[in-house]
Amino acid sequence: MNAFLQLFIFLPLVGFFASLLVKRQNEARIAQIAIITFVGHALAFYLFWLYWAAVGFPKLELKSFALFQGQGYEFYLDFFFDRVTAAYVFVGSFLTFMVAVYSRYYMHRESGYKRFFSTILFFYAGYNIVVFSGNLETMFIGWEMLGITSFLLIAFYRDRYLPVKNAVKVFSIYRIGDVGLLLAIWMNHNLFHQNVTFQMLHDNAYVQEHLQSGTALGIFISLMILVAAAGKSAQLPFSSWLPRAMEGPTPSSAIFYGSLSVHMGVFLLLRTFPFWEDQVSVRLIIAALGITTCLVATIIARSQAAIKAQIAYASIAQIGLIFVEVAAGWHTLALVHFAGNAFLRTYQLLVSPSVVSYLIREQFYNFVPRSQHLGQSWPKKLESTLYMLSLKEFNLDSWMYRCLWNPIKMLGHKLDFLSFWRVLIPSIPVYAAGLYVAYHKGSVPAAVAHLLALVFAFVALLFVLRSFAERRRTRMAWLMTLMTHFWIALAVSLNAEFSFNETYLYLSGVAIAGLIGFWCLKRMRRLEGNIDLDQFHGQVQDHPQTAFVFLLCCLGVTGFPISPTFIGEDLMFAHIGGDQVLLAFLVSLSFIVVGLSIIRIYARVFLGPRVQAASRCS
Amino acid sequence: MTAPAVTAPRSGVFDELAVLHDLKHYLPAQAPLKDFVHHNSLHAFQQRPFYEALRTASGILGYSTSLTLEEFRRRYAQGEINPDILMRLIREQAGDQVEHWTELVLQAQLDPFPPARIGQLRALWKKDRQLDLDSRVHPGLFRILCSYLDQGIAIWNFPHAELGFLNALRALEQNSLTSLFRGERARQWLQQEDLSIPRLLAELVADERLYARYLFDQQFAHPGWSGIVAVIEQQPDTLIDQRRISLHDLILFELLLELDALDEHFPHGWLPLSAPEALYEDLLAEVPETPLHQVLALWQEAFEWSFYDPVLTALQHQNPEQNALTEKSFQGLFCIDDRIGSFRQHLEQLDAQCETFGTPGFFGVEFYFQPEHSKSFTKVCPGPITPKYLIKEQGSLNKLQSEPHLHKQSHQLLGGLLITQTLGFWSAVKLGFNLFKPSLTPATASSFRHMDHLAQLTIENRAQGDREQGLQIGFTLNEMTLRAEGLLKSIGLIRDFAPLVYIVGHGASSLNNPYYAAYDCGACCGRPGSVNARVISYILNHPEVRKQLAEKGIEIPDSTRFIGALHDTTRDEVVFYDETGLSQAQQAQHARTAAIFQEALDLNAKERARRFELTNSLQPPKQVHDAVKRRSVSLFEPRPELNHATNALCIVGRRALTRKVFLDRRAFLNSYDYRIDPNGDLLTNILRPAAPVTGGINLEYFFSRVDNQKLGAGSKLPHNVMGLIGVANGNDGDLRTGLPSQMIEIHNPIRMMIIVEHFPEVIEAAIQRHEPTHEWFRNSWINLVSIHPETHALFRLHQGHFVPYEPLTTQIDKASNLERLFETRTEDLPVYTLN
């Protein structure tokens, strides 16, 4: 029966591809495909579940095929099934089905009808990959799919400024979580010296044996997992993205940010629990984060006068509690809490427009001027301070700007003096020299090679920072992000003994996607003239095909699991030693910024309001 | 809002009061959602002729004010615009340059409009200083405004809200350990009592001559929030939980936020904004006319007259004298609303002896209504009227039902913990039910909940001192008679009363619809007309009133009985009120009529369903009706009904003129008999409310359709309810004004044409008696046509005077099988005559 596990990933993918084939205008067929997929998936799952129950709820594992096999490293897909997966599939299949039925009518005549359903189907495939995944590598594939579908649905109204801006914002926070996960995978390699599965984590003795040799490593891995989980589940300090994600049509907000997507962090914690179960400090940290988030989010929810923001913060507070429950080991309670919260918030978001007529009517009958604020007993000072903090969301949003994006931007602007040619010309001999050293490992001492690796990784970071801060030359920004990958590859090649096949695998995806993407930008430049990065151009309205191809290229370049670069990125990390924290830091920071820079280029060129349209004709 | 703008040239010195006055005039005037009333979106330009206003509004404020040239040409190619009518208009306009103009209209590539003036000055912050001031200031500003004005979404109230906006902010700042501002300067300045707008502008803008323009740019960067602040400043009682705020305070605070953002972004100091010479031009200066303007105006005329022309031919060929009824089975008074016309026609088709009338749905009785147990009362008559009467509901058995999912407990920590684990699972069940078996829930806005149909109403004033909160409870005898007489005379019903006369108000039901108030009766201030129907029926049944009426020549026979009713236009359901006092004979008649009503409602639902793509209108009327009822309580239905979409006509005359004409639910119908109003006095009284009400509805649809982003609300699917007063996109967006795309997508932007059955000279005199009414017609915001009652000749009002009009349409098709049309056609139907 283990082989059946793949079916549940396969089904939504089939639905997704089928939906792509339907004409945009054929609403009935599009909705039909989605609903049949969800119903089929649910039915198949119920049958599977019955059988699973009959054989006594065993934990199932399926080692699927290997995507890559190298010396001492194997990247394989792995699937796993237990009651946590079962609960997530139950809730997920029910809510997705409901939202599909709801949207069949609700989205009627909306120009993005097909886009909406295709994205939901793709999201559901990603959701299943995550909940059925048997190792972190497999989960990471689904994780990335959730990220990109989130981006696409927040920016559903892509011809408006705010949805696009907020989509980019949410994507950047997801990106931090992604790299957290990537670093956790990296450290796991160093800790276990193999691609470890969740099944193995359940072997307590095995985990303990390895943890004893690397306590610090264990804590580090757990914290990286926590970063990924907190990002996805909008816990502190990332919480402020959740209300801002509510830019899409209400049902998509409901399913993503009300219910499924936002509970994925909880899932990650439940899944990795056996790993950090015996690390008391980690459990305390998770519980503390949950409690703090819970308190802060509750306070923020109290002053929100926009209905969706209030629901968002109320939901964040409950998820904080769920974090505590997971840390405490009360997993049944956590699962019940998750299901209840998901159902409740989905429903509340779906009925949120009713709040006007309902509350106004209630007020008409029951209105008493609200004189009390926080309660009479609170000191004035505290009352005002709390209210102000609540109103400003504890500065969480501006904090993200100030501590994360602005420094990156500022660093980038410091590099403004580096014009394209000024960078390229010295790069070529340096890169050639680096290549020489890489191919002739013995030519320099190991210590020097390690130092060189650091230098090149630093150069990689400079390239991508420069690209991120570029305002005008779009194609240059694009090329510089591509080159970042090349520098990273060089750095890692210098660093360790490994076959160049892996580097080629890594760079082949970047190169192909990069070239096609460059061609797209060139074409846009030729057709539309100005495509600078200082404003949104909204070209998707006039050039939907180019936009789609370019989006695929962006995904390819950022290491999304459609190109070999995805495995390549993982491989790069596999060859960074556990003691090379600085190198790992530089590489992971570069990966974050690459993602930001690429998505920024896509958003600026293809999304947002169509600038010229305003002045073009009446 | 009604006063014309001060556009007199100023001496270059900043006049704060004048600029604030101008701003309030030009900002959107949309009230909070509960008081949503349709109005002309370009009300600020109403003192200008229509096309000049379109040009000015688009040139200054950047609105698209008509369909695009491409769209007109496409419609022409598809046959939606009559070539003969277009050519006739071109000939009228072009004189001897017909060929040149034909080329311009049909083919020429015309220069686009230059960019609008608004926003250009403040855009310099981004252009010259690389600072996106809006993205720094707006989210925080909107959040504070929304929290201050919030009517009950937030759990915590804004502290010290009663002090007024600025003082509440000052108090909050003083008492708090943290600040709304990032820097010290803005924080300290807020506390200065003598802080003024010019003082702040002096920091931000280099030249005093640019101040006015800067403020316009600033406020029109978020017209939704500024507009609602201006509305609340002028009518504070539009909020149940009242707030003191003014546009002045908003601007002051926003300027402080801007100052703060600049201080933060340029820590080493910054210079005020200076601008190139071109931006010193007066923002409100005249917008020059270009060929594109003229061509678009021609297209608009051709588009409109392609629709009007056959309608006029059809009406011209009716013979009201011949169509008059001899024997009457029952009579019905309905609202003039365009949604009601089809229902009346179905009644008449089912019972050839019945007679129907149209009149504004408050039925001439103006008052406030207070439901039992409620804390406040609500106005149920046209917006401009301020009633002196209060009518209270007594003995209601209605209990306010509650919906726990919409309550706030679940947003608190422990409440949320309990609720997620209990109600959370219940919501899954509820969601399932609502998707597969929708039914009425407490969350639904239902017209039948407006009043308990079994409760008593305090219609009659008992004693002189019987007053509450400055209002007289009920009407005195004389006041009742006056209103009864006014109503009957205005519709020409002064003799030949049928045994049963129904007075049918209307309302609507919807779920998940923040615009619910726009769906109810416009003549009752966005409330259902049930109370009014009951009140006027009571008055007309009153023996003393009838006695007084008889003295004035209106004799209502004792055998005649008036019955109030409410028609829900979304669900197509009718309830009757006070049926208990009927005699046996009347009861039998009433039962027969009720059955006819039922059948007509089924047919009406079927007619409406032809526009609903997802409803199968091929089924028999009853089944289609059930489907229509289901959509009114479906959570996932953004179009519970299509409301006033496609409205384009208002016909003031005898029903016999329109009884046999199929107008596809596009006409407001006001009954009126020219024979009892030779001087047009009653006509003035009819047009006084009809022009702003029908014109307001029509133009709001018009402008929401041609610019759904700026003048409309965009798609309603991502809307987020803000403080119960408005909707925004997402959490950081501006409030949206106008109508969402789902309401206007099938609407064609055609101006209202009022057709009056009377002599042209009488009509001309009638409209001149009331200047605001005259303005609507003189400036062509509404087209006006006279049908000569004797010769049936047509005259249209052109630049303030009637000129003869010869329709080009000669042949009007007869509709042989309407039901078949409803099953097969979804687009606008042409005008037909009926058997």
mmCIF file of C-alpha atoms in Angstrom, chain B residues 53-232:
data_model
loop_
_atom_site.group_PDB
_atom_site.id
_atom_site.type_symbol
_atom_site.label_atom_id
_atom_site.label_comp_id
_atom_site.label_asym_id
_atom_site.label_seq_id
_atom_site.Cartn_x
_atom_site.Cartn_y
_atom_site.Cartn_z
ATOM 1 C CA ALA B 53 -18.051 68.413 -17.470
ATOM 2 C CA LEU B 54 -16.739 65.126 -18.890
ATOM 3 C CA ARG B 55 -13.848 66.958 -20.481
ATOM 4 C CA THR B 56 -13.036 68.982 -17.368
ATOM 5 C CA ALA B 57 -13.247 66.063 -14.968
ATOM 6 C CA SER B 58 -10.994 63.932 -17.110
ATOM 7 C CA GLY B 59 -8.493 66.691 -17.781
ATOM 8 C CA ILE B 60 -8.197 67.774 -14.164
ATOM 9 C CA LEU B 61 -8.796 64.642 -12.135
ATOM 10 C CA GLY B 62 -7.784 61.965 -14.619
ATOM 11 C CA TYR B 63 -11.081 60.063 -14.748
ATOM 12 C CA SER B 64 -12.058 58.214 -17.891
ATOM 13 C CA THR B 65 -15.443 59.731 -18.559
ATOM 14 C CA SER B 66 -16.648 57.847 -21.603
ATOM 15 C CA LEU B 67 -16.148 54.592 -23.429
ATOM 16 C CA THR B 68 -12.944 54.540 -25.443
ATOM 17 C CA LEU B 69 -12.872 55.436 -29.112
ATOM 18 C CA GLU B 70 -11.969 51.826 -29.952
ATOM 19 C CA GLU B 71 -14.947 50.537 -28.023
ATOM 20 C CA PHE B 72 -17.371 52.896 -29.761
ATOM 21 C CA ARG B 73 -16.006 51.870 -33.142
ATOM 22 C CA ARG B 74 -16.205 48.212 -32.238
ATOM 23 C CA ARG B 75 -19.824 48.592 -31.150
ATOM 24 C CA TYR B 76 -20.543 50.405 -34.379
ATOM 25 C CA ALA B 77 -19.018 47.555 -36.369
ATOM 26 C CA GLN B 78 -21.151 45.102 -34.398
ATOM 27 C CA GLY B 79 -24.308 46.980 -35.264
ATOM 28 C CA GLU B 80 -25.028 48.377 -31.806
ATOM 29 C CA ILE B 81 -24.929 51.931 -33.117
ATOM 30 C CA ASN B 82 -27.333 52.897 -35.861
ATOM 31 C CA PRO B 83 -25.409 54.318 -38.904
ATOM 32 C CA ASP B 84 -28.329 56.539 -39.909
ATOM 33 C CA ILE B 85 -28.417 58.156 -36.519
ATOM 34 C CA LEU B 86 -24.664 58.596 -36.513
ATOM 35 C CA MET B 87 -24.752 60.221 -39.952
ATOM 36 C CA ARG B 88 -27.567 62.520 -38.933
ATOM 37 C CA LEU B 89 -25.545 63.669 -35.910
ATOM 38 C CA ILE B 90 -22.429 64.172 -38.030
ATOM 39 C CA ARG B 91 -24.388 66.286 -40.486
ATOM 40 C CA GLU B 92 -25.804 68.426 -37.689
ATOM 41 C CA GLN B 93 -22.360 68.980 -36.248
ATOM 42 C CA ALA B 94 -20.211 69.281 -39.337
ATOM 43 C CA GLY B 95 -22.009 71.696 -41.617
ATOM 44 C CA ASP B 96 -20.220 71.409 -44.951
ATOM 45 C CA GLN B 97 -17.342 69.286 -43.657
ATOM 46 C CA VAL B 98 -19.265 66.063 -43.462
ATOM 47 C CA GLU B 99 -16.598 63.972 -45.130
ATOM 48 C CA HIS B 100 -13.856 65.226 -42.878
ATOM 49 C CA TRP B 101 -15.916 64.530 -39.766
ATOM 50 C CA THR B 102 -16.976 61.096 -40.957
ATOM 51 C CA GLU B 103 -13.327 60.262 -41.385
ATOM 52 C CA LEU B 104 -12.512 61.592 -37.909
ATOM 53 C CA VAL B 105 -15.296 59.631 -36.295
ATOM 54 C CA LEU B 106 -14.826 56.344 -38.079
ATOM 55 C CA GLN B 107 -11.163 55.983 -38.918
ATOM 56 C CA ALA B 108 -8.753 58.711 -38.011
ATOM 57 C CA GLN B 109 -6.022 58.146 -35.499
ATOM 58 C CA LEU B 110 -6.621 60.890 -32.948
ATOM 59 C CA ASP B 111 -4.131 62.347 -30.525
ATOM 60 C CA PRO B 112 -4.687 61.019 -26.994
ATOM 61 C CA PHE B 113 -5.527 63.363 -24.158
ATOM 62 C CA PRO B 114 -2.557 64.876 -22.376
ATOM 63 C CA PRO B 115 -1.943 63.436 -18.891
ATOM 64 C CA ALA B 116 -4.322 64.668 -16.207
ATOM 65 C CA ARG B 117 -3.184 67.539 -14.029
ATOM 66 C CA ILE B 118 -3.834 65.916 -10.676
ATOM 67 C CA GLY B 119 -0.871 64.264 -9.003
ATOM 68 C CA GLN B 120 1.816 65.867 -11.140
ATOM 69 C CA LEU B 121 3.191 68.120 -8.433
ATOM 70 C CA ARG B 122 3.490 65.542 -5.690
ATOM 71 C CA ALA B 123 4.927 63.030 -8.162
ATOM 72 C CA LEU B 124 8.077 65.135 -7.982
ATOM 73 C CA TRP B 125 8.918 63.632 -4.603
ATOM 74 C CA LYS B 126 9.490 60.344 -6.362
ATOM 75 C CA LYS B 127 10.904 61.750 -9.559
ATOM 76 C CA ASP B 128 13.359 64.230 -8.060
ATOM 77 C CA ARG B 129 14.007 62.828 -4.613
ATOM 78 C CA GLN B 130 13.510 59.083 -5.123
ATOM 79 C CA LEU B 131 11.079 58.967 -2.244
ATOM 80 C CA ASP B 132 7.739 57.219 -2.580
ATOM 81 C CA LEU B 133 5.956 59.365 -0.031
ATOM 82 C CA ASP B 134 2.578 57.669 -0.535
ATOM 83 C CA SER B 135 3.884 54.251 0.384
ATOM 84 C CA ARG B 136 5.460 55.721 3.543
ATOM 85 C CA VAL B 137 2.455 57.700 4.673
ATOM 86 C CA HIS B 138 -0.682 56.001 3.399
ATOM 87 C CA PRO B 139 -0.725 52.677 5.276
ATOM 88 C CA GLY B 140 -0.316 54.339 8.653
ATOM 89 C CA LEU B 141 -2.696 57.172 7.868
ATOM 90 C CA PHE B 142 -5.448 54.851 6.621
ATOM 91 C CA ARG B 143 -5.048 52.621 9.629
ATOM 92 C CA ILE B 144 -5.426 55.514 12.052
ATOM 93 C CA LEU B 145 -8.388 56.976 10.174
ATOM 94 C CA CYS B 146 -10.071 53.592 9.985
ATOM 95 C CA SER B 147 -9.529 52.936 13.666
ATOM 96 C CA TYR B 148 -10.820 56.366 14.610
ATOM 97 C CA LEU B 149 -13.947 56.134 12.458
ATOM 98 C CA ASP B 150 -14.538 52.435 13.132
ATOM 99 C CA GLN B 151 -18.149 51.610 13.904
ATOM 100 C CA GLY B 152 -17.636 48.319 15.658
ATOM 101 C CA ILE B 153 -15.176 45.928 14.071
ATOM 102 C CA ALA B 154 -12.300 46.580 16.452
ATOM 103 C CA ILE B 155 -12.606 45.337 20.008
ATOM 104 C CA TRP B 156 -10.801 48.288 21.518
ATOM 105 C CA ASN B 157 -12.284 51.665 20.920
ATOM 106 C CA PHE B 158 -10.062 54.558 19.901
ATOM 107 C CA PRO B 159 -9.002 56.153 23.207
ATOM 108 C CA HIS B 160 -10.422 59.627 23.837
ATOM 109 C CA ALA B 161 -12.354 59.467 20.568
ATOM 110 C CA GLU B 162 -14.877 61.918 21.982
ATOM 111 C CA LEU B 163 -12.263 64.702 21.953
ATOM 112 C CA GLY B 164 -12.286 64.907 18.184
ATOM 113 C CA PHE B 165 -9.703 63.554 15.774
ATOM 114 C CA LEU B 166 -6.705 65.801 16.411
ATOM 115 C CA ASN B 167 -7.221 66.082 20.135
ATOM 116 C CA ALA B 168 -7.644 62.334 20.471
ATOM 117 C CA LEU B 169 -4.337 61.890 18.670
ATOM 118 C CA ARG B 170 -2.726 64.473 20.922
ATOM 119 C CA ALA B 171 -4.014 62.752 24.027
ATOM 120 C CA LEU B 172 -2.879 59.389 22.742
ATOM 121 C CA GLU B 173 0.600 60.730 22.012
ATOM 122 C CA GLN B 174 0.877 62.421 25.406
ATOM 123 C CA ASN B 175 -0.090 59.330 27.315
ATOM 124 C CA SER B 176 1.910 56.858 25.358
ATOM 125 C CA LEU B 177 5.430 55.601 25.794
ATOM 126 C CA THR B 178 5.703 55.119 22.057
ATOM 127 C CA SER B 179 4.803 57.420 19.194
ATOM 128 C CA LEU B 180 2.906 57.468 15.942
ATOM 129 C CA PHE B 181 5.815 59.341 14.443
ATOM 130 C CA ARG B 182 9.327 58.242 13.766
ATOM 131 C CA GLY B 183 11.019 61.520 14.515
ATOM 132 C CA GLU B 184 10.924 64.026 17.337
ATOM 133 C CA ARG B 185 9.961 67.096 15.279
ATOM 134 C CA ALA B 186 6.574 65.891 14.058
ATOM 135 C CA ARG B 187 5.827 64.516 17.479
ATOM 136 C CA GLN B 188 6.385 67.866 19.137
ATOM 137 C CA TRP B 189 4.605 69.834 16.459
ATOM 138 C CA LEU B 190 1.458 67.801 16.852
ATOM 139 C CA GLN B 191 1.145 69.134 20.378
ATOM 140 C CA GLN B 192 1.271 72.777 19.287
ATOM 141 C CA GLU B 193 -2.253 74.094 19.508
ATOM 142 C CA ASP B 194 -1.557 76.856 16.972
ATOM 143 C CA LEU B 195 -0.158 74.513 14.342
ATOM 144 C CA SER B 196 -1.704 75.397 11.005
ATOM 145 C CA ILE B 197 -1.853 74.019 7.500
ATOM 146 C CA PRO B 198 0.059 76.960 5.960
ATOM 147 C CA ARG B 199 2.777 76.545 8.579
ATOM 148 C CA LEU B 200 3.267 72.920 7.606
ATOM 149 C CA LEU B 201 2.992 73.612 3.914
ATOM 150 C CA ALA B 202 5.749 76.154 4.265
ATOM 151 C CA GLU B 203 8.046 73.315 5.320
ATOM 152 C CA LEU B 204 7.030 71.032 2.512
ATOM 153 C CA VAL B 205 6.441 73.250 -0.497
ATOM 154 C CA ALA B 206 8.761 75.984 -1.645
ATOM 155 C CA ASP B 207 6.268 78.407 -3.165
ATOM 156 C CA GLU B 208 2.985 79.534 -1.663
ATOM 157 C CA ARG B 209 1.407 79.567 -5.113
ATOM 158 C CA LEU B 210 1.769 75.786 -5.212
ATOM 159 C CA TYR B 211 -0.012 75.113 -1.922
ATOM 160 C CA ALA B 212 -3.491 74.621 -3.327
ATOM 161 C CA ARG B 213 -2.267 72.269 -5.978
ATOM 162 C CA TYR B 214 -0.238 70.337 -3.448
ATOM 163 C CA LEU B 215 -3.264 69.789 -1.230
ATOM 164 C CA PHE B 216 -5.391 68.639 -4.163
ATOM 165 C CA ASP B 217 -2.678 66.190 -5.181
ATOM 166 C CA GLN B 218 -2.363 64.973 -1.640
ATOM 167 C CA GLN B 219 -6.060 64.424 -1.018
ATOM 168 C CA PHE B 220 -6.777 62.961 -4.435
ATOM 169 C CA ALA B 221 -4.068 60.377 -3.817
ATOM 170 C CA HIS B 222 -6.705 58.803 -1.526
ATOM 171 C CA PRO B 223 -10.064 60.248 -2.573
ATOM 172 C CA GLY B 224 -11.944 57.479 -0.762
ATOM 173 C CA TRP B 225 -10.751 58.305 2.741
ATOM 174 C CA SER B 226 -10.743 62.056 2.179
ATOM 175 C CA GLY B 227 -14.237 61.866 0.720
ATOM 176 C CA ILE B 228 -15.672 59.990 3.650
ATOM 177 C CA VAL B 229 -14.051 62.387 6.104
ATOM 178 C CA ALA B 230 -15.652 65.307 4.251
ATOM 179 C CA VAL B 231 -19.038 63.567 4.306
ATOM 180 C CA ILE B 232 -18.802 62.783 8.019
#
